[in-house]
Each structure stands twice: as C-alpha cells, then as structure tokens.
C-alpha positions as a LaTeX table, in Angstrom:
\begin{tabular}{lrrr}
\hline
Residue & $x$ (\AA) & $y$ (\AA) & $z$ (\AA) \\
\hline
Met1 & 47.06 & 120.27 & 78.58 \\
Gly2 & 47.14 & 123.56 & 80.46 \\
Ala3 & 49.06 & 126.59 & 79.32 \\
Arg4 & 51.51 & 128.39 & 81.57 \\
Tyr5 & 51.82 & 132.14 & 81.82 \\
Arg6 & 55.59 & 131.90 & 81.38 \\
Asp7 & 55.18 & 130.16 & 78.00 \\
Tyr8 & 53.53 & 133.25 & 76.49 \\
Ser9 & 55.00 & 136.13 & 78.46 \\
Tyr10 & 58.33 & 137.53 & 77.32 \\
Thr11 & 58.77 & 139.24 & 80.68 \\
Ala12 & 58.15 & 135.98 & 82.55 \\
Lys13 & 60.59 & 134.13 & 80.29 \\
Leu14 & 63.22 & 136.80 & 80.87 \\
Glu15 & 62.68 & 136.66 & 84.62 \\
His16 & 62.95 & 132.87 & 84.61 \\
Arg17 & 66.16 & 133.05 & 82.60 \\
Arg18 & 67.61 & 135.56 & 85.06 \\
Lys19 & 66.80 & 133.25 & 87.97 \\
Val20 & 68.50 & 130.31 & 86.25 \\
Leu21 & 71.58 & 132.40 & 85.44 \\
Phe22 & 71.67 & 133.73 & 89.00 \\
Ile23 & 71.53 & 130.21 & 90.43 \\
Cys24 & 74.31 & 129.12 & 88.05 \\
Phe25 & 76.38 & 132.14 & 89.05 \\
Ile26 & 75.91 & 131.39 & 92.75 \\
Phe27 & 76.94 & 127.76 & 92.22 \\
Ile28 & 80.03 & 128.72 & 90.19 \\
Phe29 & 80.98 & 131.35 & 92.78 \\
Ile30 & 80.61 & 128.91 & 95.70 \\
Phe31 & 82.57 & 126.22 & 93.86 \\
Ser32 & 85.32 & 128.74 & 92.96 \\
Val33 & 85.62 & 129.86 & 96.59 \\
Tyr34 & 85.68 & 126.22 & 97.68 \\
Thr35 & 88.44 & 125.45 & 95.17 \\
Val36 & 90.57 & 128.40 & 96.31 \\
Ile37 & 90.13 & 127.53 & 99.99 \\
Thr38 & 90.94 & 123.85 & 99.51 \\
Ser39 & 93.96 & 124.70 & 97.35 \\
Phe40 & 95.61 & 127.33 & 99.54 \\
Leu41 & 94.09 & 127.34 & 103.04 \\
Ile42 & 92.66 & 123.97 & 104.05 \\
Arg43 & 92.65 & 120.61 & 102.31 \\
Pro44 & 90.44 & 117.64 & 103.11 \\
Tyr45 & 91.81 & 114.11 & 102.82 \\
Arg46 & 90.12 & 110.76 & 103.00 \\
Ile47 & 92.43 & 108.29 & 104.73 \\
Gln48 & 93.12 & 105.33 & 102.46 \\
Ser49 & 94.89 & 102.95 & 104.84 \\
Asp50 & 95.15 & 101.90 & 108.47 \\
Ser51 & 98.72 & 103.19 & 108.73 \\
Met52 & 97.80 & 105.74 & 111.44 \\
Lys53 & 95.53 & 103.46 & 113.43 \\
Pro54 & 94.41 & 103.73 & 116.24 \\
Glu55 & 94.46 & 107.56 & 116.01 \\
Ile56 & 93.14 & 107.76 & 112.44 \\
Ala57 & 91.51 & 104.82 & 110.70 \\
Leu58 & 90.70 & 103.80 & 107.14 \\
Asn59 & 88.05 & 106.06 & 105.53 \\
Asp60 & 88.32 & 108.77 & 108.21 \\
Ile61 & 88.28 & 112.28 & 106.69 \\
Val62 & 90.59 & 114.99 & 107.98 \\
Leu63 & 91.25 & 118.66 & 107.31 \\
Thr64 & 94.83 & 119.81 & 106.83 \\
Thr65 & 96.48 & 123.14 & 106.11 \\
Pro66 & 99.38 & 123.74 & 103.71 \\
Ile67 & 100.26 & 126.88 & 105.68 \\
Tyr68 & 103.02 & 125.13 & 107.57 \\
Asn69 & 106.76 & 125.58 & 108.02 \\
Pro70 & 108.40 & 122.55 & 109.66 \\
Phe71 & 111.53 & 124.53 & 110.52 \\
Ser72 & 109.65 & 126.92 & 112.79 \\
Thr73 & 106.48 & 125.09 & 113.82 \\
Ala74 & 107.30 & 121.35 & 113.79 \\
Lys75 & 106.85 & 119.61 & 117.13 \\
Arg76 & 107.86 & 116.14 & 118.10 \\
Gly77 & 104.70 & 114.03 & 117.97 \\
Ser78 & 102.77 & 116.33 & 115.62 \\
Leu79 & 100.82 & 114.93 & 112.66 \\
Val80 & 101.88 & 116.22 & 109.25 \\
Val81 & 101.07 & 115.74 & 105.57 \\
Ile82 & 103.74 & 113.96 & 103.52 \\
Thr83 & 104.02 & 114.43 & 99.76 \\
Pro84 & 103.48 & 111.31 & 97.64 \\
Ser85 & 106.47 & 109.04 & 97.03 \\
Phe86 & 105.41 & 108.74 & 93.37 \\
Asn87 & 103.80 & 111.13 & 90.90 \\
Asp88 & 100.05 & 111.56 & 90.85 \\
Lys89 & 98.91 & 109.60 & 87.78 \\
Arg90 & 95.51 & 111.26 & 87.46 \\
Ser91 & 94.83 & 113.30 & 84.33 \\
Phe92 & 93.54 & 116.88 & 84.46 \\
Phe93 & 90.04 & 115.60 & 83.69 \\
Gln94 & 90.22 & 113.03 & 86.50 \\
Lys95 & 91.43 & 115.60 & 89.03 \\
Thr96 & 88.66 & 117.99 & 87.97 \\
Ala97 & 86.04 & 115.24 & 88.21 \\
Asp98 & 87.30 & 114.27 & 91.66 \\
Gly99 & 87.05 & 117.89 & 92.78 \\
Ile100 & 83.46 & 118.31 & 91.56 \\
Ile101 & 82.25 & 114.96 & 92.91 \\
Ser102 & 83.92 & 115.49 & 96.28 \\
Phe103 & 82.30 & 118.94 & 96.48 \\
Phe104 & 78.82 & 117.43 & 96.21 \\
Thr105 & 79.59 & 114.45 & 98.47 \\
Phe106 & 81.33 & 116.49 & 101.20 \\
Gln107 & 84.64 & 114.69 & 100.49 \\
Leu108 & 83.08 & 111.26 & 100.99 \\
Phe109 & 83.82 & 110.10 & 97.44 \\
Lys110 & 86.68 & 110.74 & 94.99 \\
Pro111 & 86.43 & 107.96 & 92.39 \\
Phe112 & 89.74 & 108.49 & 90.61 \\
Glu113 & 91.83 & 109.27 & 93.69 \\
Met114 & 90.59 & 106.08 & 95.34 \\
Arg115 & 92.08 & 104.09 & 92.42 \\
Gln116 & 95.54 & 105.46 & 93.13 \\
Arg117 & 98.13 & 103.01 & 94.33 \\
Gln118 & 99.74 & 103.41 & 97.73 \\
Gly119 & 102.43 & 106.07 & 97.50 \\
Gln120 & 100.68 & 108.08 & 94.78 \\
Ser121 & 98.60 & 110.18 & 97.16 \\
Ala122 & 99.48 & 112.30 & 100.18 \\
Ser123 & 99.70 & 110.58 & 103.55 \\
Ile124 & 99.52 & 111.51 & 107.22 \\
Arg125 & 102.51 & 110.64 & 109.42 \\
Arg126 & 103.78 & 111.57 & 112.88 \\
Ile127 & 107.05 & 113.46 & 113.38 \\
Ile128 & 109.17 & 111.53 & 115.89 \\
Gly129 & 112.78 & 112.38 & 115.04 \\
Met130 & 113.97 & 115.99 & 114.76 \\
Pro131 & 117.11 & 117.48 & 113.16 \\
Gly132 & 120.20 & 116.69 & 115.26 \\
Asp133 & 118.65 & 113.64 & 116.96 \\
Thr134 & 120.45 & 110.32 & 117.13 \\
Ile135 & 117.84 & 107.58 & 116.88 \\
Tyr136 & 117.33 & 103.84 & 116.72 \\
Met137 & 114.27 & 101.59 & 116.92 \\
Glu138 & 113.80 & 98.55 & 119.09 \\
Asn139 & 110.57 & 96.57 & 119.48 \\
Phe140 & 108.76 & 99.18 & 117.33 \\
Ile141 & 109.61 & 102.01 & 119.79 \\
Leu142 & 111.94 & 104.80 & 118.68 \\
His143 & 114.76 & 105.67 & 121.08 \\
Ile144 & 116.08 & 109.21 & 120.81 \\
Lys145 & 119.12 & 111.12 & 122.02 \\
Thr146 & 118.71 & 114.80 & 121.27 \\
Ala147 & 121.69 & 116.91 & 120.24 \\
Glu148 & 121.98 & 118.33 & 123.77 \\
Ala149 & 121.45 & 115.05 & 125.67 \\
Glu150 & 123.85 & 112.34 & 126.83 \\
His151 & 121.39 & 109.47 & 127.10 \\
Phe152 & 118.66 & 107.90 & 124.97 \\
Leu153 & 115.01 & 108.25 & 125.93 \\
Thr154 & 111.95 & 106.66 & 124.35 \\
Glu155 & 109.76 & 108.69 & 122.02 \\
Phe156 & 107.03 & 108.82 & 124.67 \\
Glu157 & 109.35 & 110.50 & 127.16 \\
Leu158 & 110.17 & 113.31 & 124.73 \\
Thr159 & 106.90 & 114.06 & 122.95 \\
Glu160 & 104.42 & 116.56 & 124.35 \\
Thr161 & 101.53 & 114.85 & 122.56 \\
Asp162 & 99.87 & 111.72 & 123.92 \\
Tyr163 & 99.29 & 108.98 & 121.35 \\
Asn164 & 98.96 & 105.21 & 121.18 \\
Leu165 & 100.62 & 102.71 & 118.88 \\
Glu166 & 99.42 & 99.61 & 117.08 \\
Ile167 & 102.11 & 96.97 & 117.64 \\
Ser168 & 102.33 & 93.23 & 118.22 \\
Lys169 & 104.80 & 90.77 & 119.63 \\
Leu170 & 107.17 & 89.16 & 117.15 \\
Pro171 & 106.86 & 85.44 & 116.42 \\
Leu172 & 109.16 & 83.06 & 118.27 \\
Asn173 & 112.73 & 83.00 & 116.85 \\
Trp174 & 112.09 & 86.15 & 114.80 \\
Asn175 & 115.15 & 88.37 & 115.17 \\
Ala176 & 116.05 & 91.96 & 114.37 \\
Ala177 & 117.79 & 91.00 & 111.12 \\
Leu178 & 114.51 & 89.88 & 109.57 \\
Pro179 & 112.02 & 92.23 & 107.84 \\
Phe180 & 109.22 & 93.82 & 109.89 \\
Ser181 & 111.15 & 93.14 & 113.09 \\
Gly182 & 110.37 & 96.51 & 114.63 \\
Ser183 & 114.01 & 97.59 & 114.59 \\
Tyr184 & 116.00 & 100.32 & 112.83 \\
Pro185 & 119.76 & 100.96 & 112.95 \\
Lys186 & 121.23 & 103.92 & 114.78 \\
Ile187 & 121.51 & 107.09 & 112.68 \\
Thr188 & 121.92 & 110.81 & 113.31 \\
Leu189 & 119.51 & 113.16 & 111.57 \\
Lys190 & 121.09 & 115.99 & 109.63 \\
Glu191 & 119.93 & 119.58 & 109.37 \\
Asn192 & 116.36 & 119.80 & 107.99 \\
Glu193 & 115.90 & 116.01 & 108.31 \\
Tyr194 & 112.87 & 114.52 & 110.07 \\
Phe195 & 112.03 & 110.93 & 110.94 \\
Val196 & 108.31 & 110.26 & 110.53 \\
Leu197 & 106.46 & 107.10 & 111.52 \\
Cys198 & 103.08 & 105.41 & 111.28 \\
Asp199 & 101.19 & 104.96 & 114.54 \\
Asn200 & 100.45 & 101.47 & 113.24 \\
Arg201 & 104.03 & 100.23 & 113.49 \\
Leu202 & 103.10 & 96.99 & 111.75 \\
Ile203 & 102.96 & 99.09 & 108.55 \\
Ser204 & 106.42 & 100.32 & 107.55 \\
Asp205 & 105.41 & 102.80 & 104.85 \\
Asp206 & 107.28 & 105.60 & 106.62 \\
Ser207 & 110.87 & 106.68 & 107.34 \\
Arg208 & 111.81 & 103.08 & 108.05 \\
Met209 & 111.31 & 102.51 & 104.32 \\
Trp210 & 111.98 & 105.99 & 102.91 \\
Gly211 & 114.71 & 107.12 & 105.29 \\
Pro212 & 114.73 & 110.58 & 106.91 \\
Leu213 & 112.70 & 113.19 & 105.05 \\
Asp214 & 113.80 & 116.63 & 103.91 \\
Gly215 & 111.32 & 118.86 & 105.69 \\
Lys216 & 111.31 & 121.44 & 102.92 \\
Leu217 & 110.64 & 118.94 & 100.12 \\
Arg218 & 108.42 & 116.29 & 101.69 \\
Ile219 & 106.48 & 117.91 & 104.56 \\
Tyr220 & 103.92 & 120.39 & 103.27 \\
Gly221 & 101.07 & 120.56 & 105.73 \\
Ser222 & 99.79 & 119.79 & 109.19 \\
Leu223 & 96.61 & 118.20 & 110.51 \\
Leu224 & 93.87 & 120.50 & 111.80 \\
Leu225 & 90.76 & 118.41 & 112.33 \\
Lys226 & 89.33 & 114.93 & 112.02 \\
Tyr227 & 85.67 & 115.47 & 111.16 \\
Trp228 & 84.48 & 112.11 & 109.87 \\
Pro229 & 83.05 & 110.01 & 111.38 \\
Leu230 & 81.26 & 112.72 & 113.33 \\
Lys231 & 81.28 & 110.74 & 116.57 \\
Lys232 & 85.10 & 110.82 & 116.51 \\
Ile233 & 85.55 & 114.49 & 115.62 \\
Lys234 & 88.82 & 115.85 & 117.03 \\
Leu235 & 90.76 & 119.11 & 116.82 \\
Tyr236 & 94.53 & 118.85 & 116.32 \\
Lys237 & 95.54 & 122.50 & 116.08 \\
Gly238 & 98.47 & 123.21 & 118.37 \\
Gln239 & 99.79 & 119.65 & 118.44 \\
\hline
\end{tabular}
C-alpha cells in the first residue's frame, strides 16, 4: 500500500483542508444567492396539473416574479401567480429539503411539494375580468362589458394576448343549471377584484369556484418564462 505525500506533510494537509473549506464556502455562497434570488426576484414552479393546457401543461416548469402590482401592471389576458387556497402543510424541514433537492435537480424534483393536495400550492391562472367589468360565462367563454362600454364582447375581443382554450361540447340534454356546464351568472367586479380562469375550461379550479379574487391578497406574481421542456421555451414578459 503506497504512502501519499499529503498523509505525512502538515503543509499538504493544511492546503487540502483549505481547498475543502473553500469549496464548501463556494457552495454555501451559491446556494445562499440562489435562495435570495428565488425568494425575492424570481421563483420557479413545476406545474402540477393540466389546468392551463394547452398553453402550459402538466410538469412544465416556469419562472415567475413576485415583483408585481396588479393595480398598475395587470393586463387582461396576462398570466399570474395565485396564492394557495389552503395553507402550505409542509414543515420547515420539508421546505428546506425541497429547496436543496430542487437546487441540485434544476427544479425538476421537489418530493414534499409534489405530495401537496390541489389548492395547497401556488397556481398559474389567466386574468380575464378586471375591476369594474360586468361579466357572465356561456359555453365556457367569458362575455365582458367594461365599465365604459354599453355592450358585451367576448374575452377574445378584449384581450391583447392571443391564447387558446381547452373546451368540449356538452352532452345532449345537459343544461346551464348543471355543474361543469360552462356557464357563470352575471356579476359586476368591484374595485380591486379580478376574475381569473384556467385555459383548460373543463377544470373549474378558478374564479368560477373561488369567486372574484382580491388582487392585493391573492395575486402575488406574474409569469416570466416557460423553460421546461426546452423545446417549448417561451418568454412571457410584457404580456
């Protein structure tokens, strides 16, 4: 068994220890910077449902920013981050473990977050109704009369952003009084109220279920980039 110079040299041992400490310092520094950036500047999310299909699908990964004020920057048709309907049930240890694991897997895997039930994690939705709008839904399409208008127009006639919906025809004899009928009664949105919807209108986990959202309490970010899968990378800034 051969002997190594470092095993007998105090100087070599000291140098090796310095290298190890330096590598540890670099790792801790990078992870700290990553944590600060993802907490205050940009936040990655792995999509956990098909609620925004066809624009964003299950397991897509997006970047969002919490630097967002819906009262000054919200646009009809823009994609925003909605706070969870229920409290995050993860412990401090689980959140920390998710952060470390996601750091090494480039956000591809968060074991404890993936166990969360629907409604316990943030979600992406599209702003369709703005404060002052009078709205109703028919055949999964939102009809809107703005505060200044006299007539209703469809959401597609008022939004500046192009997007597609996932909808289907209702079964024979299925009427608007039944659940999942693609209808919503006429309401007028109050100040600071927004009506957000899934692009996949077959999923009603949106304002059809929650009602209008208080922009200050429930909207806390906007979508910047879809970066996974790489072949579908897309920039959303400005929408």
